[in-house]
Short mmCIF file of C-alpha atoms and ligand atoms in Angstrom, two decimals:
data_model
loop_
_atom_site.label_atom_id
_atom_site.label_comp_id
_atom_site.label_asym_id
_atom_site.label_seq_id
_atom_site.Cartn_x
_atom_site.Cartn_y
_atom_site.Cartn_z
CA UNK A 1 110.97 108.80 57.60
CA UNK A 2 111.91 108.85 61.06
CA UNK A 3 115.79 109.03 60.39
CA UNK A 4 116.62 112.55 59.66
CA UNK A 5 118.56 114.53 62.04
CA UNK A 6 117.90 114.78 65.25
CA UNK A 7 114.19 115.35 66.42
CA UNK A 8 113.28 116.70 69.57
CA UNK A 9 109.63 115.78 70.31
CA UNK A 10 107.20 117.50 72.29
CA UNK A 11 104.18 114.85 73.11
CA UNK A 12 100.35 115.95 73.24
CA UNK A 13 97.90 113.29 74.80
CA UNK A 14 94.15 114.05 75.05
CA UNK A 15 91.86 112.38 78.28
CA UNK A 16 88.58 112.31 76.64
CA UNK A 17 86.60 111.95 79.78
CA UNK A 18 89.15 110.68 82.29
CA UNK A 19 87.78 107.21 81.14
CA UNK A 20 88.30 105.29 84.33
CA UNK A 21 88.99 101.96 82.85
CA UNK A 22 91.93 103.47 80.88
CA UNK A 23 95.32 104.34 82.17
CA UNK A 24 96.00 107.59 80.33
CA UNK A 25 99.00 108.62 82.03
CA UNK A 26 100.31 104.88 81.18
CA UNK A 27 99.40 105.27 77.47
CA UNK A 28 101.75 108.54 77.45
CA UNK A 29 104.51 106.89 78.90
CA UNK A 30 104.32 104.48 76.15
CA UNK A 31 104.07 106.75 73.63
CA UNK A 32 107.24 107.94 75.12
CA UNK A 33 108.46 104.68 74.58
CA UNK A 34 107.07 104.32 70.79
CA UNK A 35 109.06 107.72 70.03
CA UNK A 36 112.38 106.71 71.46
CA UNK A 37 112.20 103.34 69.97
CA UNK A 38 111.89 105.72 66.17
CA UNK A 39 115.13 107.61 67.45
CA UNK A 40 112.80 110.43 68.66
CA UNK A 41 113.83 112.71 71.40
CA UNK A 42 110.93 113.61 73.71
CA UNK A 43 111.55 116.78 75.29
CA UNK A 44 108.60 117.79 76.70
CA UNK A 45 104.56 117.13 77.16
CA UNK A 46 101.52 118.76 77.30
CA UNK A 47 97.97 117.09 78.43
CA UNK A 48 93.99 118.50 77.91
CA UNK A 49 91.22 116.71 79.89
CA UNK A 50 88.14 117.00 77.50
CA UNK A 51 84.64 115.81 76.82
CA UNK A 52 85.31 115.86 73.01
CA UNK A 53 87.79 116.41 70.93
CA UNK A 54 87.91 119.64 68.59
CA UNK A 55 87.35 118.38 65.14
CA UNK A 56 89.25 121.11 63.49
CA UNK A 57 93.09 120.52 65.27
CA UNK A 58 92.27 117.47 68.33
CA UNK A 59 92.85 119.75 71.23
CA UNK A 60 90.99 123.30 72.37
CA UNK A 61 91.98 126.29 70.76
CA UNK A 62 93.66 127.99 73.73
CA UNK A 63 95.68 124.72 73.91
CA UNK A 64 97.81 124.92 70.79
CA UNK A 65 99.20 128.15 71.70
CA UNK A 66 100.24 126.67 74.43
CA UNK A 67 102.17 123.76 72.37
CA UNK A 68 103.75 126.81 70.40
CA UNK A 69 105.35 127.93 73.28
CA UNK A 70 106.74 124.93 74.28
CA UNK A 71 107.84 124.28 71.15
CA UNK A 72 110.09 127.54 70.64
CA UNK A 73 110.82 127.17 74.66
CA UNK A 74 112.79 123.66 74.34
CA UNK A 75 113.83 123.62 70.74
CA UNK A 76 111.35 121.22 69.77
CA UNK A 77 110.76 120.41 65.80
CA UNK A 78 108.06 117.83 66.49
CA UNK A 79 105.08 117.44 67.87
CA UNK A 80 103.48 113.36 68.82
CA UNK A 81 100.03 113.13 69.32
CA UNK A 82 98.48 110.21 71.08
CA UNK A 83 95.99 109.43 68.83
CA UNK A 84 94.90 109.07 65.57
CA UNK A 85 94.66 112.41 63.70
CA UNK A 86 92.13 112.97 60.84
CA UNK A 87 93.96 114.33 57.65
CA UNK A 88 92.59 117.82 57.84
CA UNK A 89 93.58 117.94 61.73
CA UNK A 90 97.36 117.11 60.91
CA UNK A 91 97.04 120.33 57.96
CA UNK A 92 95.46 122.40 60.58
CA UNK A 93 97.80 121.75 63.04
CA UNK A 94 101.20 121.93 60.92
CA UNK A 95 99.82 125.39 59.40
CA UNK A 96 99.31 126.68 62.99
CA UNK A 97 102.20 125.03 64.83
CA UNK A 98 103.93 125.28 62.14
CA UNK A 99 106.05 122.43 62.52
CA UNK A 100 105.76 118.79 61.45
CA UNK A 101 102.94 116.89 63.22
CA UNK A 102 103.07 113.14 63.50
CA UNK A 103 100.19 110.97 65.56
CA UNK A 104 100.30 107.25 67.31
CA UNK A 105 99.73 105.40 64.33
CA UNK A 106 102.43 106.50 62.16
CA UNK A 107 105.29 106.06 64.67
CA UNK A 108 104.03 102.23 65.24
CA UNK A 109 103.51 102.32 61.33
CA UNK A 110 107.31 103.19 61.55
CA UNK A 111 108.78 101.28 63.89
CA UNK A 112 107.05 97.68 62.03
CA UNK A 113 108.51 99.06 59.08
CA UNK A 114 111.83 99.14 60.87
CA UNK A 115 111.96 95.89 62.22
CA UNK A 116 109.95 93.41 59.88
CA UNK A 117 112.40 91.15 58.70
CA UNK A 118 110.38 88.42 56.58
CA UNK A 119 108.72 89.37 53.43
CA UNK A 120 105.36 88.71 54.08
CA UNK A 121 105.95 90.73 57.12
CA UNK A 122 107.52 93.99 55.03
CA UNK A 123 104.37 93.76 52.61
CA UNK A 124 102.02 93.54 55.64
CA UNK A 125 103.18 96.83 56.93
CA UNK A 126 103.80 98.54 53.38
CA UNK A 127 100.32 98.29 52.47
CA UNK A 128 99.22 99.39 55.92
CA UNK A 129 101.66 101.98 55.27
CA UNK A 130 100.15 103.29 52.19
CA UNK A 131 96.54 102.90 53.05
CA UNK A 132 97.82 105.27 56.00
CA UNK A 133 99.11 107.77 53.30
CA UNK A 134 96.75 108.10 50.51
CA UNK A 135 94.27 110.48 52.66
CA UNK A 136 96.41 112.21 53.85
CA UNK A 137 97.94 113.23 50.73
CA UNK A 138 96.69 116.54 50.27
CA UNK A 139 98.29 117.18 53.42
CA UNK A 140 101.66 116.24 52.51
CA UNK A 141 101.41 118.07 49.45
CA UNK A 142 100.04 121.33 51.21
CA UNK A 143 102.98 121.24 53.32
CA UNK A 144 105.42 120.89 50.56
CA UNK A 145 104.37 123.66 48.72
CA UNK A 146 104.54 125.73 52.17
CA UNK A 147 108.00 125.28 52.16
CA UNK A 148 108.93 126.04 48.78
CA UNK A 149 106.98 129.57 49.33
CA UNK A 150 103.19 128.63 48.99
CA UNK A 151 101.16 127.19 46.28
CA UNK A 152 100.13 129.58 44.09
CA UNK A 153 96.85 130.42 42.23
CA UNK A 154 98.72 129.35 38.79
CA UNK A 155 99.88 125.99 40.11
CA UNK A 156 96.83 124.83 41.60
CA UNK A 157 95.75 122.72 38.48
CA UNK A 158 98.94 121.26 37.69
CA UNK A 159 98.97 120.31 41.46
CA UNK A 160 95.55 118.61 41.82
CA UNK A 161 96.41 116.39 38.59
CA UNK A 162 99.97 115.41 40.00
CA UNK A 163 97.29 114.48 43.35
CA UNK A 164 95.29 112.82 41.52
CA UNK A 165 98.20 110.40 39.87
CA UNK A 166 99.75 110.13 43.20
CA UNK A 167 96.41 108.66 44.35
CA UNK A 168 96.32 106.24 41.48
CA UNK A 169 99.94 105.41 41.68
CA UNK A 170 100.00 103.90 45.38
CA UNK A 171 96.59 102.65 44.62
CA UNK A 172 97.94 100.62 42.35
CA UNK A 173 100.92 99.93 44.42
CA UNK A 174 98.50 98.83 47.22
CA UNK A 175 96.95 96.51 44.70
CA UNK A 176 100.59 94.71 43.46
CA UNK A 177 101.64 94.04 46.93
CA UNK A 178 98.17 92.49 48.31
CA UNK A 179 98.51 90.39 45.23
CA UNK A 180 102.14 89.55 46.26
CA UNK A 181 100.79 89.20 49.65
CA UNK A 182 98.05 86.61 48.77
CA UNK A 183 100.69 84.20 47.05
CA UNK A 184 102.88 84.11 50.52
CA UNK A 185 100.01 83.67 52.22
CA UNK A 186 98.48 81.28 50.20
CA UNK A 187 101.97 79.17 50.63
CA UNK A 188 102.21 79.14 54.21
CA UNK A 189 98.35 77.75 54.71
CA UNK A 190 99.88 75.08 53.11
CA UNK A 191 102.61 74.49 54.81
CA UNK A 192 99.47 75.17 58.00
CA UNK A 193 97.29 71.97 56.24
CA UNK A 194 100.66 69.99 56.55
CA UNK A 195 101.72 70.48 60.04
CA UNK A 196 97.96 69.58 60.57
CA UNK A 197 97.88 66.32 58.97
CA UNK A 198 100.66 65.75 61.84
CA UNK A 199 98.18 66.37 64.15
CA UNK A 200 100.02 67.79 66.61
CA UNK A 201 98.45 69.96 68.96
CA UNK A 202 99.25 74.00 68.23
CA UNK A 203 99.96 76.47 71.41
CA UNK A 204 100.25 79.82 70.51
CA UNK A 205 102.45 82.33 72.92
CA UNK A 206 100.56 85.96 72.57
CA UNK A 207 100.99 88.90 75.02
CA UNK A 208 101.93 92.51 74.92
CA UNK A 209 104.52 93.22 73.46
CA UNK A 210 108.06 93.15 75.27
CA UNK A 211 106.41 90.51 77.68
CA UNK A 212 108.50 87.81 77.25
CA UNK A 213 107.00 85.64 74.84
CA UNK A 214 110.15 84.89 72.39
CA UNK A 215 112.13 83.98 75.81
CA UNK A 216 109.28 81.93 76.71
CA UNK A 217 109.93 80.11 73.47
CA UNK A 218 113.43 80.07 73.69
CA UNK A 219 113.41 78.82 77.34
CA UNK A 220 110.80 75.85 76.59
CA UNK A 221 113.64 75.09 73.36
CA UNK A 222 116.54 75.19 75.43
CA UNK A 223 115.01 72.46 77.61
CA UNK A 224 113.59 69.77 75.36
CA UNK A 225 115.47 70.86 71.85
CA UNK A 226 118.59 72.07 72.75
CA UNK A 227 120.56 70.36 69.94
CA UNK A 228 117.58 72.08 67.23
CA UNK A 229 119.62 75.70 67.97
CA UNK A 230 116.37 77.04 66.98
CA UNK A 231 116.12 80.44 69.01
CA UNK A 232 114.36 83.10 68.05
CA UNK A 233 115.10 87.03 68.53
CA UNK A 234 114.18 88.20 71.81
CA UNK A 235 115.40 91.53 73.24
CA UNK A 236 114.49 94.62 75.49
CA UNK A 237 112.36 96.55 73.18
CA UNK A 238 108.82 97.54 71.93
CA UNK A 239 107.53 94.95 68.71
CA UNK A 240 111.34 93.15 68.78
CA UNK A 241 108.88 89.90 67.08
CA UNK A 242 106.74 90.66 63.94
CA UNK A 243 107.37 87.60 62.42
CA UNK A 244 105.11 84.53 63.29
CA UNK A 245 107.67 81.43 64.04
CA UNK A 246 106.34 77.81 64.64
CA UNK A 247 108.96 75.15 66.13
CA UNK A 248 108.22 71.40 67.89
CA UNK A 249 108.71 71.11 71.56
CA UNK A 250 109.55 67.28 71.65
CA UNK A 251 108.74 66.03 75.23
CA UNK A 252 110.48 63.16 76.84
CA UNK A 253 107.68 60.61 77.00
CA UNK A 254 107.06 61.33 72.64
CA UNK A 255 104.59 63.65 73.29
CA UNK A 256 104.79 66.69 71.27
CA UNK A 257 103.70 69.70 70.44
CA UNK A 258 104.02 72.83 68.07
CA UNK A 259 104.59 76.23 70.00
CA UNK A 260 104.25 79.84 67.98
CA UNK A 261 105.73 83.29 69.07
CA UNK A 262 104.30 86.06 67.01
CA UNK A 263 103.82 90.06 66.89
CA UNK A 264 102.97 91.33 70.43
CA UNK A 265 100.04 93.28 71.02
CA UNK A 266 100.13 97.83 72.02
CA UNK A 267 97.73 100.31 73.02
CA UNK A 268 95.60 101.40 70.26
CA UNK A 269 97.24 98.79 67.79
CA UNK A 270 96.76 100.75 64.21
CA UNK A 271 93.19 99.20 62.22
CA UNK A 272 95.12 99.20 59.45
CA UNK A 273 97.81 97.14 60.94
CA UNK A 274 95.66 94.52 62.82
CA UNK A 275 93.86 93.80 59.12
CA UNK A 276 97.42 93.49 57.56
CA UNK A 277 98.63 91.17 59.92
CA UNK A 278 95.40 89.05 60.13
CA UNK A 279 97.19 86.23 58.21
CA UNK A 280 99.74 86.23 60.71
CA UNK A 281 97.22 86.19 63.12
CA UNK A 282 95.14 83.60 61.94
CA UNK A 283 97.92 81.19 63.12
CA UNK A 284 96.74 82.15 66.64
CA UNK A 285 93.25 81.86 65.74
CA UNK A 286 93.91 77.97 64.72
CA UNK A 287 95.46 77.45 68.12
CA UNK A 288 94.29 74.56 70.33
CA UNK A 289 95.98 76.17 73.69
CA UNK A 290 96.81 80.04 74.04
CA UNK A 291 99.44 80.97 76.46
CA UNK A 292 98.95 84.77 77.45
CA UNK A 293 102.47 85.68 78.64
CA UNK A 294 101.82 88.70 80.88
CA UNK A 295 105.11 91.50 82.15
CA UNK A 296 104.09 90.81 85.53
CA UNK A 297 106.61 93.33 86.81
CA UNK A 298 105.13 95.80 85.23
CA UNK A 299 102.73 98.02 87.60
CA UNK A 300 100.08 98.30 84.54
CA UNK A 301 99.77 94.63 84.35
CA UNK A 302 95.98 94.72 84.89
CA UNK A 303 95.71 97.43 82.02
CA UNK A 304 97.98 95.29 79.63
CA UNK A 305 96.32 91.87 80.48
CA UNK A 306 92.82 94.11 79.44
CA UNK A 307 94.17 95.26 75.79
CA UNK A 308 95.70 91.93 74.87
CA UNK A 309 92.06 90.54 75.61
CA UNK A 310 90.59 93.61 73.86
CA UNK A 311 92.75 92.81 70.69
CA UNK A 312 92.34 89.16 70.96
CA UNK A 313 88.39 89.71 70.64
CA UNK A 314 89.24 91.96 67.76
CA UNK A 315 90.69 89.58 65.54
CA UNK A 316 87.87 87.56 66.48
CA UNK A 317 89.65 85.08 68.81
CA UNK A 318 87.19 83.71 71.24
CA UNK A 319 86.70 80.25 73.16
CA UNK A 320 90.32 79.09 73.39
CA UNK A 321 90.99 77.79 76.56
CA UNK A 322 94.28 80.19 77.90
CA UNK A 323 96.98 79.97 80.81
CA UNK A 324 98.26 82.83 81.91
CA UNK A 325 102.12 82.73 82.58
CA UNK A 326 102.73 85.56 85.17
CA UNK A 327 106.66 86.26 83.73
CA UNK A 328 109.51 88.37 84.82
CA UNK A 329 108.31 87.36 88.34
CA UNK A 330 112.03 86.69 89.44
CA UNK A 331 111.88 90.82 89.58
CA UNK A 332 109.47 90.62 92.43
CA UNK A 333 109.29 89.28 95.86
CA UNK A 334 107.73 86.24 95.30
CA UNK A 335 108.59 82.95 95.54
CA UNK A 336 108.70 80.91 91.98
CA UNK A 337 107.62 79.18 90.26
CA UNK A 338 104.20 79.26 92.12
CA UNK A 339 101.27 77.46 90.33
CA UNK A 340 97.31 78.60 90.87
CA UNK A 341 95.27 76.28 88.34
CA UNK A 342 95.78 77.86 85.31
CA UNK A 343 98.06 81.02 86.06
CA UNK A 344 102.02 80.45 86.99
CA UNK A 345 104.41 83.40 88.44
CA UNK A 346 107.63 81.94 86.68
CA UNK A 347 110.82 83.64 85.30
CA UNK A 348 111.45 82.52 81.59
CA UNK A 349 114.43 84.43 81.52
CA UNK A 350 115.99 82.13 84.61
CA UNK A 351 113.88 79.24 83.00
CA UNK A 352 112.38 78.70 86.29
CA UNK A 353 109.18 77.36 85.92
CA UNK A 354 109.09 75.96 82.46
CA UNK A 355 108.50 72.03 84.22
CA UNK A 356 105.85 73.56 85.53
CA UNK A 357 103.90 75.23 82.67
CA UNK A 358 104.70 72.58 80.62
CA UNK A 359 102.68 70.05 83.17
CA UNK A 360 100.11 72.75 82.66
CA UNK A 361 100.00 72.67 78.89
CA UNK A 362 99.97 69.08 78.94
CA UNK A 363 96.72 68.78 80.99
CA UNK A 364 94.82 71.08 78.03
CA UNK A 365 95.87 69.73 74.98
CA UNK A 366 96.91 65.77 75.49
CA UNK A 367 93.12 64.69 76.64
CA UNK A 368 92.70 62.16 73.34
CA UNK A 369 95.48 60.27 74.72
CA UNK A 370 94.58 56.58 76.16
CA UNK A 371 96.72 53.95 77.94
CA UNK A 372 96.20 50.75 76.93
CA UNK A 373 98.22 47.43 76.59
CA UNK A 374 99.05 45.74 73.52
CA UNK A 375 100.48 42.21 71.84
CA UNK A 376 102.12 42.84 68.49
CA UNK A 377 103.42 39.69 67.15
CA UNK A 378 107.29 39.77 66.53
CA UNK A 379 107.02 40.18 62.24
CA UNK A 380 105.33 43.37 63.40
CA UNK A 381 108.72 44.95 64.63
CA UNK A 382 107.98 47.98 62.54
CA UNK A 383 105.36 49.16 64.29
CA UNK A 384 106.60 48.38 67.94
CA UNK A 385 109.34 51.05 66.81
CA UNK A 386 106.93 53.21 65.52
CA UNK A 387 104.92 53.17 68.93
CA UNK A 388 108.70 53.63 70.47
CA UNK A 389 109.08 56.75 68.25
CA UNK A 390 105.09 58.32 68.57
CA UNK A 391 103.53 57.03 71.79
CA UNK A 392 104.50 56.87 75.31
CA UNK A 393 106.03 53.39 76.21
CA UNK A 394 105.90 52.71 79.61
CA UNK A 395 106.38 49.29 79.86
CA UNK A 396 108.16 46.35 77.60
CA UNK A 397 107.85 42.85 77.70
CA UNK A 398 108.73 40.07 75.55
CA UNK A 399 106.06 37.22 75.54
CA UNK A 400 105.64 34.03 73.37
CA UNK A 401 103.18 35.71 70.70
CA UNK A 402 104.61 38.53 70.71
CA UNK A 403 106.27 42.53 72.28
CA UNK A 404 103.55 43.61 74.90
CA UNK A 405 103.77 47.02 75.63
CA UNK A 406 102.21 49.06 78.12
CA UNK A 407 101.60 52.26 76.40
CA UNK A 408 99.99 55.78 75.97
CA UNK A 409 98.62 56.85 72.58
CA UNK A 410 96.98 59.03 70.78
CA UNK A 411 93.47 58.03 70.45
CA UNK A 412 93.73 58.29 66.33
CA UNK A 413 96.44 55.95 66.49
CA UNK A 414 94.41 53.65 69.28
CA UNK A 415 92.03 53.36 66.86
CA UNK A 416 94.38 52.04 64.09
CA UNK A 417 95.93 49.50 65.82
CA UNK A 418 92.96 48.56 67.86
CA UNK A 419 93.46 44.98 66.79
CA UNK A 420 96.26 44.07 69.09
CA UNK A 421 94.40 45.66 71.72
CA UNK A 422 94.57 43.36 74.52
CA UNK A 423 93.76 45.23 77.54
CA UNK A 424 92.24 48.84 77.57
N1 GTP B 1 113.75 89.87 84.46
C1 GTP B 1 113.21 89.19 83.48
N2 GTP B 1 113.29 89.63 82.21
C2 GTP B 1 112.71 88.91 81.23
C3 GTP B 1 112.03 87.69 81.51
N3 GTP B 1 111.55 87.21 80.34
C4 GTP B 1 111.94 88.08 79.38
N4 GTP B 1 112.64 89.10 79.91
C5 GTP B 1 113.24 90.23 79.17
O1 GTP B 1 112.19 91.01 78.59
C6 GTP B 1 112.61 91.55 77.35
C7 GTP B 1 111.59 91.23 76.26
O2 GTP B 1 111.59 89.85 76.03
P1 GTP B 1 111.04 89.22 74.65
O3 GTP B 1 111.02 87.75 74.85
O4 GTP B 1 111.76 89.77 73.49
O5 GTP B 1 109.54 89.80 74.68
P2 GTP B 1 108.36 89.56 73.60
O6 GTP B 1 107.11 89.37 74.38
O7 GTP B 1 108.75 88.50 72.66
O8 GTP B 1 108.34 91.00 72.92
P3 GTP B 1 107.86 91.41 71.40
O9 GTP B 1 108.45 90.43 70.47
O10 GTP B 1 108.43 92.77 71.27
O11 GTP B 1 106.38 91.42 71.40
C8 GTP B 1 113.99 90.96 77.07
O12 GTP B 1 114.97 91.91 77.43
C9 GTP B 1 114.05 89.76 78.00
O13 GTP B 1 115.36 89.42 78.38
C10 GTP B 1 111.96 87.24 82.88
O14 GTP B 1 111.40 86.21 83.21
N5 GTP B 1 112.56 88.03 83.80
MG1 MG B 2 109.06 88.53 70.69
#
């Protein structure tokens, strides 16, 4: 949609009330941001403080002349609005502006599209996609007929049937690909059972996006799985992740855990698109640590911190415990890594730091472990090397009835072998 030739954007943001706890001029930088990252060029930008919105076209009356001008003054052929337009305000304002109108939601609409790579991913945004479309058909077909001269009195039947199969023709669609959806997703809480039968603990990066959580991944690989080559994509840009990826961080001492990068969080994240990727999401939700990665070289940090909260509670992720990882701190004047409880100013990029959080991690999600000695007699060889493999072996020592080893286990396993238990 986005890809036609060049666009030159003119951006329209709205401060309903100069909310205080909002950075508005922030959220129209981003949007800035969301355009170029669809190819858009933004040329210009007009704001309106109001108490409430016009319900017929968003912004005051005197305001849209305004955008007209603009419009014919820097060549513009597009207008971005920062918010979620009803149907009817999108016809109002392309009849008035004349000239194609576009709001928040369908640039990040277009920009998932873009970049989602897995399947489940493509049919996550498709039906968001669609569910975006279908009231605002009307629109789209008003503003065809404008340019092929105006719909005439005589066509007006023909068009509301062709409407009214359009309608049923995506519904459908909508249907086919939540069934398609189901199956995939219905697969991978299988393959979520199995990796729980491991019992290994889960820690789940989230963030906003273009925070650093894939690097945070990547770092934590490159230090205790270098040989897996597992990376994943990480790169300067706005939702560069919207594929949930889960891989083991093996620690030295046979500790492990599983760590998951997933879709970063925005500004007025599409409802549509926060339902679609709920199953994505629900991989977060099953989480046993959360690591909030946070841009801390960003000014807005505060503001950022406050909407990946927001859209944490949304998808109706409470009581995790969460560290904070204060990243891209290498940018400021600090000195790093720097540890306060739970938070850590680090540089995942410089993998400075990563020691540290992992020390962190380990004090939140290894508490059933328990040290213990134990005598296994010798024709029990198999399971000294399967303590060698799965527990921490600190000490080795070869007795007459037996290995005794000094270990740390997990407490499931204590209990197994509890029999050759011989000091606690
Ligand atoms: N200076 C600096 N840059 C970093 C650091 N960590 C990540 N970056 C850069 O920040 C950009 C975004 O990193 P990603 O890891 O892709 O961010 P993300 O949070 O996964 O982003 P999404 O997948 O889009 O949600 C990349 O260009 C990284 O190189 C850091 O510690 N310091
Ligand atoms: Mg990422």
């Amino acid at each position: 949609m986005m890809t036609e030739q060049s666009q030159r954007a003119i951006l329209v943001g709205v401060n309903l009330n100069q909310q205080s706890n909002y950075d508005f001029d922030y959220s129209m930088v981003e949007l800035g941001n969301l355009a170029e990252a669809c190819e858009v060029e933004v040329v210009g930008q007009i704001t309106q403080n109001l108490e409430k919105v016009n319900p017929s076209h968003y912004i005051g009356t005197g305001k849209i002349d305004e955008v007209k001008d603009l419009l014919s003054m820097l060549d513009g052929n597009l207008v971005v609005f920062n918010d979620e337009l009803s149907p009817s305000q999108i016809r109002n304002l392309e009849r008035d502006l004349d000239c194609k109108v576009i709001d928040r939601t369908l640039l990040i609409l277009d920009i998932f599209a873009e970049r989602a790579k897995t399947r489940e991913a493509q049919l996550q945004v498709e039906v968001s996609r669609l569910q975006y479309m279908l009231p605002r058909l009307v629109g789209l077909r008003e503003s065809l007929g404008r340019q092929t001269g105006g719909v005439g009195t005589k066509n007006k039947g023909v068009g509301e049937t062709k409407l009214e199969l359009d309608r049923r023709r995506i519904e459908d669609k909508i249907t086919a690909l939540r069934r398609e959806l189901d199956t995939l997703v219905a697969h991978r809480q299988v393959q979520r059972k199995q990796r729980k039968k491991n019992e290994l603990p889960v820690v789940s990066l989230v963030g906003y996006t273009n925070a650093g959580k894939s690097t945070v991944m990547n770092a934590m690989m490159n230090r205790f799985n270098p040989e897996s080559g597992k990376q994943v994509f990480e790169k300067d840009m706005l939702f560069a992740t919207l594929d949930t990826s889960v891989r083991e961080v093996p620690l030295p001492d046979n500790k492990s855990f599983l760590l998951t990068d997933t879709v970063g969080f925005v500004s007025k994240l599409p409802h549509h698109l926060v339902k679609a990727f709920r199953s994505t999401l629900e991989e977060v939700a099953e989480a046993d640590l959360l690591i909030h990665v946070v841009d801390y070289a960003n000014e807005n940090r505060e503001e950022l911190i406050r909407i990946t909260n927001e859209t944490l509670n949304e998808i109706g992720i409470r009581d995790i415990e969460v560290v904070f990882v204060y990243n891209k701190s290498d940018l400021l004047d600090i000195q790093i890594p720097k540890v306060e409880g739970d938070h850590i100013y680090m540089s995942a990029k410089q993998g400075i730091g990563i020691d540290e959080l992992v020390k962190i991690i380990r004090q939140h999600i290894f508490k059933d472990y328990v040290k213990c000695e134990m005598l296994i007699p010798y024709e029990m060889g198999q399971l000294v090397s399967y303590l060698n493999d799965h527990a921490h072996v600190i000490g080795t020592e070869y007795e007459e009835a037996g290995t005794k080893l000094t270990l740390e286990l997990k407490t499931s396993d204590y209990n197994k072998y509890q029999q050759y238990v011989v000091q606690a």
